[in-house]
PDB file of C-alpha atoms in Angstrom:
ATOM      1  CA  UNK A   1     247.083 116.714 -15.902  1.00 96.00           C
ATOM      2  CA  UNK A   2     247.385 119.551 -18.611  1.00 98.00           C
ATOM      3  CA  UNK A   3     244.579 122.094 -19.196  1.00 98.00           C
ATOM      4  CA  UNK A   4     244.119 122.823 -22.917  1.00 99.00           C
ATOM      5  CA  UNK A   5     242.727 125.489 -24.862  1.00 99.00           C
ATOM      6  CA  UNK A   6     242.533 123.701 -28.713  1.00 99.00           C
ATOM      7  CA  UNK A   7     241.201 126.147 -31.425  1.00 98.00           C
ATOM      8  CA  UNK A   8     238.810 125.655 -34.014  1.00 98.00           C
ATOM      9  CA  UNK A   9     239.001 126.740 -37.549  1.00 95.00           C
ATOM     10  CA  UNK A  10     236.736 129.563 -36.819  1.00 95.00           C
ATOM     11  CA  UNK A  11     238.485 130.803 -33.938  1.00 97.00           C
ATOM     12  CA  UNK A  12     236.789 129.707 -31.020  1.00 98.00           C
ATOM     13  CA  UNK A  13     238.304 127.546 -28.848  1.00 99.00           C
ATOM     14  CA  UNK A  14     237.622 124.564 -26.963  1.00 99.00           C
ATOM     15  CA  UNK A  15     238.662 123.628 -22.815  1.00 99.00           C
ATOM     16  CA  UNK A  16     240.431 120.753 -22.639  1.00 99.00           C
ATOM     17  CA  UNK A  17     241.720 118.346 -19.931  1.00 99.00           C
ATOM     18  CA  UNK A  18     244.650 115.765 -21.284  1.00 99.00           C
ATOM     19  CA  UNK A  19     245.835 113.011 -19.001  1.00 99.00           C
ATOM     20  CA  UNK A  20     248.967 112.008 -20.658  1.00 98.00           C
ATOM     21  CA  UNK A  21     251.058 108.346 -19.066  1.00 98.00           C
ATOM     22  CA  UNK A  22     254.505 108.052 -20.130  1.00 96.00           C
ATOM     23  CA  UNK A  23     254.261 106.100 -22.678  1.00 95.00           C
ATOM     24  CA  UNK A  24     250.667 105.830 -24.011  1.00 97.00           C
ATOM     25  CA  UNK A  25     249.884 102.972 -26.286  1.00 97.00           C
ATOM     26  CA  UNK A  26     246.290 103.914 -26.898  1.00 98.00           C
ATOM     27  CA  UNK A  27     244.367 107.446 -26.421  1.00 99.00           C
ATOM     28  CA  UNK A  28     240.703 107.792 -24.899  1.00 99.00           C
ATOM     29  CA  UNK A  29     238.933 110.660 -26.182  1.00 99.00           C
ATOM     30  CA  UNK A  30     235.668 111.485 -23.460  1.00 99.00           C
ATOM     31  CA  UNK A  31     232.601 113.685 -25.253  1.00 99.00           C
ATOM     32  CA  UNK A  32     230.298 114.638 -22.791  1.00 98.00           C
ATOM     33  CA  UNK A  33     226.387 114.588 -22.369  1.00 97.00           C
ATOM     34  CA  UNK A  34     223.868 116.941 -23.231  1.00 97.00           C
ATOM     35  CA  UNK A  35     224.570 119.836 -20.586  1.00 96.00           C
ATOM     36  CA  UNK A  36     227.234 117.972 -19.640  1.00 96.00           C
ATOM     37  CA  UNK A  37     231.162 118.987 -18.820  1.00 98.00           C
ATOM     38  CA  UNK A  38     234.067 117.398 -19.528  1.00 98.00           C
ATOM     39  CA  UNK A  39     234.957 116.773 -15.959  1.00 98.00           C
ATOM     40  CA  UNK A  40     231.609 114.744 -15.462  1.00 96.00           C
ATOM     41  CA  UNK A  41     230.693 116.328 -11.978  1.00 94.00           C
ATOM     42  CA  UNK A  42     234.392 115.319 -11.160  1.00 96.00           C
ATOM     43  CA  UNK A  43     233.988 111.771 -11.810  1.00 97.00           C
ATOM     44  CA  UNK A  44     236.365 112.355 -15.177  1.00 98.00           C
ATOM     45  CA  UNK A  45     239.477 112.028 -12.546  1.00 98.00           C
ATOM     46  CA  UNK A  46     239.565 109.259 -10.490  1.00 98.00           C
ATOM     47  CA  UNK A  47     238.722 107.478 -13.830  1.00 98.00           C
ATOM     48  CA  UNK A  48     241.589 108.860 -16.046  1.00 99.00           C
ATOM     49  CA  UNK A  49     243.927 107.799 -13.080  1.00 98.00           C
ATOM     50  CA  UNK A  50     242.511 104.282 -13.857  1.00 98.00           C
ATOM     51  CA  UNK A  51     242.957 104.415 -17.798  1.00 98.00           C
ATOM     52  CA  UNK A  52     246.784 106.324 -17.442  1.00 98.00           C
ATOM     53  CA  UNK A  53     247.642 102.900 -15.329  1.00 97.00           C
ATOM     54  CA  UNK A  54     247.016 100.916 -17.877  1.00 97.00           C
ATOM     55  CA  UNK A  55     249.083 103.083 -20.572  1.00 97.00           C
ATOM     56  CA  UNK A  56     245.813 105.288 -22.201  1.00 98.00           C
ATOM     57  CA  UNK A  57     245.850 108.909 -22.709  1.00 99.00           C
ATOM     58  CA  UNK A  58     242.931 110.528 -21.944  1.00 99.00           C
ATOM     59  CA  UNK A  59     241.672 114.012 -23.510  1.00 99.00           C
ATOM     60  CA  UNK A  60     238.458 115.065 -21.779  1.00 99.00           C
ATOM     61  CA  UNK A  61     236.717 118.154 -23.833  1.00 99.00           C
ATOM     62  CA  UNK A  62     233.923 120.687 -23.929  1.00 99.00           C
ATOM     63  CA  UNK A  63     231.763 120.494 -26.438  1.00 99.00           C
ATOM     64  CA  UNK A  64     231.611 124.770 -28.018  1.00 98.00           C
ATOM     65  CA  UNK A  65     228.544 126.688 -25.823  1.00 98.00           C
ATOM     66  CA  UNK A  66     229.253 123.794 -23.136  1.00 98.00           C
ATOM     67  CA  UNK A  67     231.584 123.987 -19.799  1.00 97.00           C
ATOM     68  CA  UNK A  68     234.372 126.364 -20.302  1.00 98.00           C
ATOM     69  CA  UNK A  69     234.692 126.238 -24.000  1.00 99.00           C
ATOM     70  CA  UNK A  70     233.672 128.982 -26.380  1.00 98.00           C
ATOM     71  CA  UNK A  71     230.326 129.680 -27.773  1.00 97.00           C
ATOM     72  CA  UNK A  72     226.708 129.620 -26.920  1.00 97.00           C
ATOM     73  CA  UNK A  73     224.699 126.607 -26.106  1.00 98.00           C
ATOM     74  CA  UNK A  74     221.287 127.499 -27.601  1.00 98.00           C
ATOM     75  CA  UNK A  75     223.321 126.650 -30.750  1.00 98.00           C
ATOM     76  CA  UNK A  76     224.146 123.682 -30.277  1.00 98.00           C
ATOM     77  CA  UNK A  77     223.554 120.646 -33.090  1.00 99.00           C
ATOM     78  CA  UNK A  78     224.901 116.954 -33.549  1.00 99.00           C
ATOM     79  CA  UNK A  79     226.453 118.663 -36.273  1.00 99.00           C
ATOM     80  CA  UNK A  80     228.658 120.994 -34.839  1.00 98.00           C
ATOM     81  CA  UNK A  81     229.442 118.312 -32.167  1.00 99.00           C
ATOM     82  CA  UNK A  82     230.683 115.970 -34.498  1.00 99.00           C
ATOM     83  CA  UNK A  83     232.816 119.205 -36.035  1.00 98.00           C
ATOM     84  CA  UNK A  84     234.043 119.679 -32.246  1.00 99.00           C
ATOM     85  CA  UNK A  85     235.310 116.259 -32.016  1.00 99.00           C
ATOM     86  CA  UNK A  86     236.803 115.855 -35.521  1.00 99.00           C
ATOM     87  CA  UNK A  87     238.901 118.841 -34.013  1.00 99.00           C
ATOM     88  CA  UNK A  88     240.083 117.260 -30.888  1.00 99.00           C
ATOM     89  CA  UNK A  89     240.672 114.009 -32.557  1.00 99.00           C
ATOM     90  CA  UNK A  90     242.849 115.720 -35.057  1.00 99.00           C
ATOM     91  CA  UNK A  91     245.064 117.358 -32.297  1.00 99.00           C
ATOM     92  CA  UNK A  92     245.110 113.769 -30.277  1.00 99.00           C
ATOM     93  CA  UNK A  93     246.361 112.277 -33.328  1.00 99.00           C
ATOM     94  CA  UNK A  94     248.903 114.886 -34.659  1.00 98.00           C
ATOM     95  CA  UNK A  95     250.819 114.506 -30.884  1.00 98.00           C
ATOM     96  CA  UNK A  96     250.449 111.206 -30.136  1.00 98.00           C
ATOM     97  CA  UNK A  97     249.861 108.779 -33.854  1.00 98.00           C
ATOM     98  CA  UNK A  98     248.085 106.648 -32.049  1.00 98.00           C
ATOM     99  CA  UNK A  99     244.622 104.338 -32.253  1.00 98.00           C
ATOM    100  CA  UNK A 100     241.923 106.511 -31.417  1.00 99.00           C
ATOM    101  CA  UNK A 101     239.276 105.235 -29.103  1.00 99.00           C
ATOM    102  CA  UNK A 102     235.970 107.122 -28.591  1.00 99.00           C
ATOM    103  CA  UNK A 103     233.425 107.376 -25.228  1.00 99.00           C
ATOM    104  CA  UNK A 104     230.099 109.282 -25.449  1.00 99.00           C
ATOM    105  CA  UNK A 105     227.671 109.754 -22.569  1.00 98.00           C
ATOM    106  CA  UNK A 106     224.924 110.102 -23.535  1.00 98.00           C
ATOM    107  CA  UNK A 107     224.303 112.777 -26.143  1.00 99.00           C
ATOM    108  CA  UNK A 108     228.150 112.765 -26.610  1.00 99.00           C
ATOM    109  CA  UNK A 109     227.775 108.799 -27.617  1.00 99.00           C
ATOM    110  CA  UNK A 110     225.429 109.689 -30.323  1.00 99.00           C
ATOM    111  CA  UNK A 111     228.575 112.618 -31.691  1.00 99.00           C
ATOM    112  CA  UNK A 112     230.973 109.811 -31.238  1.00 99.00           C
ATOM    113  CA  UNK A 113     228.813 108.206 -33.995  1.00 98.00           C
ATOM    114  CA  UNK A 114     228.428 110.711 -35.966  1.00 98.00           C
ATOM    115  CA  UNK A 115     231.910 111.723 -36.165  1.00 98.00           C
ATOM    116  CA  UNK A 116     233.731 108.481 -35.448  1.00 98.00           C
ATOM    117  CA  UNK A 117     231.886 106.051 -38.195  1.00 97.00           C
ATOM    118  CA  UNK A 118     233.555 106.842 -40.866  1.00 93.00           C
ATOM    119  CA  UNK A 119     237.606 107.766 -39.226  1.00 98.00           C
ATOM    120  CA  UNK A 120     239.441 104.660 -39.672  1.00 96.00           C
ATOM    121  CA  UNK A 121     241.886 105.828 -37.159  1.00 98.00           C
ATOM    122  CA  UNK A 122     239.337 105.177 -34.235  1.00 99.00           C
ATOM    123  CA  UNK A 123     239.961 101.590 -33.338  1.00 98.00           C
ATOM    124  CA  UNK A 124     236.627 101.056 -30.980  1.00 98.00           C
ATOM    125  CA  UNK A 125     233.530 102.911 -29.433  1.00 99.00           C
ATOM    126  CA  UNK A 126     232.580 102.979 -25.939  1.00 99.00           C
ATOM    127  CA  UNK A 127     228.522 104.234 -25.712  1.00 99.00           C
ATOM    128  CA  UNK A 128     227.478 105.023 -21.998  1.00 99.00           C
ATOM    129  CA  UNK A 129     223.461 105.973 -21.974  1.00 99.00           C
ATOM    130  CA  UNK A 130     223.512 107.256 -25.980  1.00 99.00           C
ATOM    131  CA  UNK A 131     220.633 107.597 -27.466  1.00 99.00           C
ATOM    132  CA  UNK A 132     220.056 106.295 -31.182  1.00 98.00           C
ATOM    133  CA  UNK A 133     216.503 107.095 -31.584  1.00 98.00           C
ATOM    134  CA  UNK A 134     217.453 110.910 -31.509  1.00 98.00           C
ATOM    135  CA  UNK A 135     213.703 112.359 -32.489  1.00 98.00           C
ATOM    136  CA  UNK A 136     211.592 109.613 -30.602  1.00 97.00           C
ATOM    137  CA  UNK A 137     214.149 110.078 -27.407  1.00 97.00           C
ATOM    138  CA  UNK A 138     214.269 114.069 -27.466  1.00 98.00           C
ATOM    139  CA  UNK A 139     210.277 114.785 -28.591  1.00 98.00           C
ATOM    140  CA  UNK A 140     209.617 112.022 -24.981  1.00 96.00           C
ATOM    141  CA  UNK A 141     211.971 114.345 -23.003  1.00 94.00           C
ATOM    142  CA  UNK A 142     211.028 117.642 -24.441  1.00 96.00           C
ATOM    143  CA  UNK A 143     207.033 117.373 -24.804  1.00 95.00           C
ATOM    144  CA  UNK A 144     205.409 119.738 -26.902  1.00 97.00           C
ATOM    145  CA  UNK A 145     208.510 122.264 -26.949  1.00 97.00           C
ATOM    146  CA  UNK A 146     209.746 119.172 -29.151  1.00 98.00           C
ATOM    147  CA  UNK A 147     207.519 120.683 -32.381  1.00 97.00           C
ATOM    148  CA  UNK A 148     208.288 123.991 -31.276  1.00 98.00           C
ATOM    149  CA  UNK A 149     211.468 123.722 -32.243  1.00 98.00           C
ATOM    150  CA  UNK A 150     210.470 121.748 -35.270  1.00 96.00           C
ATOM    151  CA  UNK A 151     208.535 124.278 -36.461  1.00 97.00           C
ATOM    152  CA  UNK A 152     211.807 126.821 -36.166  1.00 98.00           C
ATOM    153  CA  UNK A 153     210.958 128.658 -32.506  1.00 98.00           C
ATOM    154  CA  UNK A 154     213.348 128.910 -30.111  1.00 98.00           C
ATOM    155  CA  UNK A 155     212.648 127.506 -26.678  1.00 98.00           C
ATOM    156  CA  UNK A 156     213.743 128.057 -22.739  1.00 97.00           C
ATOM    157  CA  UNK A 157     214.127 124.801 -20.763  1.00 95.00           C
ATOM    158  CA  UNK A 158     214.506 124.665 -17.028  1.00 90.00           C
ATOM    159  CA  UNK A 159     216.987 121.883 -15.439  1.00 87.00           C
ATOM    160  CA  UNK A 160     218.777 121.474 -12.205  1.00 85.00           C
ATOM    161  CA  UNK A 161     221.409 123.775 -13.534  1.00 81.00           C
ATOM    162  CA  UNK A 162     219.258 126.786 -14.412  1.00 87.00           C
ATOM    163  CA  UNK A 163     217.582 127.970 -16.955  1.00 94.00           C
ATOM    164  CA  UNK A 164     218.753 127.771 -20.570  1.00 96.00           C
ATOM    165  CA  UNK A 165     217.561 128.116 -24.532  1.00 97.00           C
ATOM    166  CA  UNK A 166     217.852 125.745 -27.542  1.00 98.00           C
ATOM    167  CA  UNK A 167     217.309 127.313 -31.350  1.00 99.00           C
ATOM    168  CA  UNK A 168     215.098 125.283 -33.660  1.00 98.00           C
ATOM    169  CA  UNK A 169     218.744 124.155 -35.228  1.00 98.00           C
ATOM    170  CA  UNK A 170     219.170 121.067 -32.694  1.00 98.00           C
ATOM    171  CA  UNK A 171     216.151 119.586 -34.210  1.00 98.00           C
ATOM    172  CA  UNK A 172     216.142 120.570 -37.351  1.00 98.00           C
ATOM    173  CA  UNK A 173     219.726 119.156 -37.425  1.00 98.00           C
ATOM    174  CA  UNK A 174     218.396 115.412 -36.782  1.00 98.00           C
ATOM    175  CA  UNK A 175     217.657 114.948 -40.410  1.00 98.00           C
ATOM    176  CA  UNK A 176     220.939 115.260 -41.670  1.00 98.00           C
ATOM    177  CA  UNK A 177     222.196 112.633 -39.558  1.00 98.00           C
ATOM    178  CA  UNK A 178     221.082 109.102 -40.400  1.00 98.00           C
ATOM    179  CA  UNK A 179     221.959 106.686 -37.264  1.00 98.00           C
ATOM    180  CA  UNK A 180     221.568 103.388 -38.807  1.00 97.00           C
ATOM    181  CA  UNK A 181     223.857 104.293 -41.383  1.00 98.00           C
ATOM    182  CA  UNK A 182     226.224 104.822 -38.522  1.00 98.00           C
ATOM    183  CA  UNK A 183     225.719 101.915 -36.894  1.00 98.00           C
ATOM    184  CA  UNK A 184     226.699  99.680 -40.395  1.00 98.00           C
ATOM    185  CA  UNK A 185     229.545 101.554 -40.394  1.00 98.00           C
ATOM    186  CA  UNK A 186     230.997 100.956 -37.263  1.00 98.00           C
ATOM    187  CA  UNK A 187     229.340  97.210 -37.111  1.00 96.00           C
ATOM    188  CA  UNK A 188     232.846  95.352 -37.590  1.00 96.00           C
ATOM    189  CA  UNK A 189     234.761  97.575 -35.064  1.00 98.00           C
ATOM    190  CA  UNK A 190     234.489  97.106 -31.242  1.00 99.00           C
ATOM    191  CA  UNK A 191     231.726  98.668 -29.451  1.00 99.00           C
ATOM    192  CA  UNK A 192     230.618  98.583 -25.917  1.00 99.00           C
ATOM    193  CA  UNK A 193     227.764  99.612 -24.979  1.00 99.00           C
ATOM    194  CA  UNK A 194     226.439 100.592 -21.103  1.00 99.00           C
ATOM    195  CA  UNK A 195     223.269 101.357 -20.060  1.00 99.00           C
ATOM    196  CA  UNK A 196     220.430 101.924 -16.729  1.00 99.00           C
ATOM    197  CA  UNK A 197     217.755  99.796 -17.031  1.00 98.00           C
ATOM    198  CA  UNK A 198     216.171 102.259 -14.791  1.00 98.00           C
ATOM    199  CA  UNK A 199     217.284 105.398 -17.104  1.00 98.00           C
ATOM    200  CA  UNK A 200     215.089 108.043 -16.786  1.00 97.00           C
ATOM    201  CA  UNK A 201     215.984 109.970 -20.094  1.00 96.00           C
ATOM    202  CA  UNK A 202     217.087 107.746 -22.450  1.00 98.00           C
ATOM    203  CA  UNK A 203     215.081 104.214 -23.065  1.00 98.00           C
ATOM    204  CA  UNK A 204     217.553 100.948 -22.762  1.00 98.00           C
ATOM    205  CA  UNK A 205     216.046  99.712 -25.847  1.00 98.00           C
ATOM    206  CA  UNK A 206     218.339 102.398 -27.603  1.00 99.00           C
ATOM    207  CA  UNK A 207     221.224 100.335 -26.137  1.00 99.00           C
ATOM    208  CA  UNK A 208     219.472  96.980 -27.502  1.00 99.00           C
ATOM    209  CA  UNK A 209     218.502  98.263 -31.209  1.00 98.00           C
ATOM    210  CA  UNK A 210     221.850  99.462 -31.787  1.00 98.00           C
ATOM    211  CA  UNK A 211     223.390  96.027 -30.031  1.00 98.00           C
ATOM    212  CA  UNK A 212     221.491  94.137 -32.802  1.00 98.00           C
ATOM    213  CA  UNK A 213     222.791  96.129 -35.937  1.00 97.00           C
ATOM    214  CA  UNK A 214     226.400  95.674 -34.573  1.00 98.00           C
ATOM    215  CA  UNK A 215     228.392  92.336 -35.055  1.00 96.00           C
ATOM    216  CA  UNK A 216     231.079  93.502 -32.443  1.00 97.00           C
ATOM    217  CA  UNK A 217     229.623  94.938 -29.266  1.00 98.00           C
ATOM    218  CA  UNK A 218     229.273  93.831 -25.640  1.00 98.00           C
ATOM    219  CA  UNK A 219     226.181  94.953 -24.148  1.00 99.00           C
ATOM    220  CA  UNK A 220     225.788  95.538 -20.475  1.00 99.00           C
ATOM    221  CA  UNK A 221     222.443  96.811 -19.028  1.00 99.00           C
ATOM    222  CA  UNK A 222     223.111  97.611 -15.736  1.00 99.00           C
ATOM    223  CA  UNK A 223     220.216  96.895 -12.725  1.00 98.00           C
ATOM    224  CA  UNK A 224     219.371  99.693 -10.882  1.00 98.00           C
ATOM    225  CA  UNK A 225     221.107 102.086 -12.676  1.00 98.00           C
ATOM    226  CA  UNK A 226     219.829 105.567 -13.774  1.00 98.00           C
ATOM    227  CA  UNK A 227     220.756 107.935 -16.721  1.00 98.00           C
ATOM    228  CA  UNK A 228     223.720 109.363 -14.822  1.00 96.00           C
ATOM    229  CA  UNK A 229     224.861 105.540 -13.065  1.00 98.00           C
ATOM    230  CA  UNK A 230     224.444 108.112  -9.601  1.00 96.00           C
ATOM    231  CA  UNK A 231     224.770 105.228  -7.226  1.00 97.00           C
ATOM    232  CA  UNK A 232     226.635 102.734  -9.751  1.00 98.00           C
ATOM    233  CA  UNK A 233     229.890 104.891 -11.078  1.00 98.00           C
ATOM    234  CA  UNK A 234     232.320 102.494 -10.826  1.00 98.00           C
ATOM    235  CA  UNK A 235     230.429  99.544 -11.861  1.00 98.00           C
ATOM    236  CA  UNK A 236     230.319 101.179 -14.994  1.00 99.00           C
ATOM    237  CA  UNK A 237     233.867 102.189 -14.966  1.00 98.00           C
ATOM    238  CA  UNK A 238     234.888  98.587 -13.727  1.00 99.00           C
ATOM    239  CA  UNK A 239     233.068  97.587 -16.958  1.00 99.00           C
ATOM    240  CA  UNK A 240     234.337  99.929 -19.408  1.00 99.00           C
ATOM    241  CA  UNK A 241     237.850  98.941 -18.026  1.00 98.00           C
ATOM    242  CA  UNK A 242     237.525  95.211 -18.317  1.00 98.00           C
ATOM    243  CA  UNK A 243     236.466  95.618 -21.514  1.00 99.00           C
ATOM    244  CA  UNK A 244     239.120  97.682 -22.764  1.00 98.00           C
ATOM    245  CA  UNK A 245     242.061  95.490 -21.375  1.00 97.00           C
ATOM    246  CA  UNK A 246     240.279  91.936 -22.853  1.00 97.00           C
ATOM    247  CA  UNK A 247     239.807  94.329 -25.793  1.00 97.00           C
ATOM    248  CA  UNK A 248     242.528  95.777 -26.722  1.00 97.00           C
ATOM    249  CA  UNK A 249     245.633  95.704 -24.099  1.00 87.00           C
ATOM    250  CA  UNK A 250     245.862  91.805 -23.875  1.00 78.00           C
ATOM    251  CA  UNK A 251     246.524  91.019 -27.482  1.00 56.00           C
ATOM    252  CA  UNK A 252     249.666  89.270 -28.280  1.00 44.00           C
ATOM    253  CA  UNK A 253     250.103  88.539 -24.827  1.00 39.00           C
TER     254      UNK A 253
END
């Protein structure tokens, strides 16, 4: 395992982990959830170990204000998400010329969308818990601090992790990004999509609408399992696995 430190055009840099088999024929890129880190409450390793056997890299990252990369997270937007990634996908592809494949949890499914629709060097899409209806899913989590930060005040949230603040920006930032217009653009490229039918954040009928505008995907809705698969981690690995070696690492075989 290495530990990076990648910089971004503006100088701030983001933390890295890269899980690197000898000779890689594909690499995974992993973009975590909203408060999220790259080493997914340390489920990030045992899982790497599984993709590295079957000849993936793996480059687990923290999104800027997130984990132990640069920045603040009251700043954060899908916007300069999807700038995060295009950097770390750029530095993937400079070492290793390789296909490109792209897994979002959650928040970090809908930035794999954003940034990945329209990179012809990603060959597929892996969505764990995303969220497509980004205002409709946000405004049910967030309540009334929802217009707050419509209406351009900045708001303090309380979660299991402490207390933190979000500018109106994150919000505000939704109307640049239009998701059905990334969902046609990924439509003819593999997608697989995982998700709780018990989630607790985000609604499985994101996982459905976005199945039906795609002419490529494999959805799995899981029983049982919540917004963070707690109890069902390596069903959903076992999944994303399977589908990756009928997907990709079985043709011409």
């Amino acid at each position: 395992m290495e530990n990076l430190r990648i910089r971004k055009y503006d100088g701030q840099e983001l933390a890295a982990l890269a899980f690197i088999p000898v000779e890689p024929s594909m690499v995974l890129l992993v973009a975590h959830g909203f408060r999220g880190a790259k080493e997914n409450g340390g489920k990030i390793y045992s899982f790497a170990s599984r993709l590295q056997e079957l000849g993936i890299a793996v480059y687990a990252f923290d999104f800027i204000g997130s984990g132990a990369s640069d920045g603040s997270f009251a700043d954060i937007t899908l916007s300069r998400q999807a700038d995060d990634l295009a950097v770390v996908m750029d530095y993937a592809y400079k070492r290793h010329q390789l296909p490109l494949l792209l897994l979002g949890r959650s928040f970090g499914g809908s930035t794999v969308m954003a940034r990945g629709s329209t990179d012809q060097r990603v060959a597929g899409f892996i969505l764990w818990s995303t969220p497509v209806m980004l205002k409709d899913c946000f405004a049910r989590i967030m309540g009334s601090d929802f217009n707050k930060l419509k209406k351009g005040k900045s708001v303090r949230f309380q979660d299991e992790a402490g207390e933190f603040a979000l500018n109106p920006g994150f919000v505000q930032d939704f109307d640049l990004h239009d998701m059905e217009h990334y969902l046609a653009a990924i439509a003819s490229r593999p997608v697989l999509l995982v998700h709780g039918k018990e989630d607790e954040a985000v609604d499985f009928a994101n996982a459905e609408y976005a199945a039906r505008q795609l002419t490529n995907a494999r959805l799995y809705l899981v029983d049982q399992a919540d917004h963070r698969f707690t109890w069902l981690t390596k069903e959903r690995e076992d999944i994303t696995i399977n589908w990756l070696r009928e997907t990709f690492l079985t043709r011409g075989r």
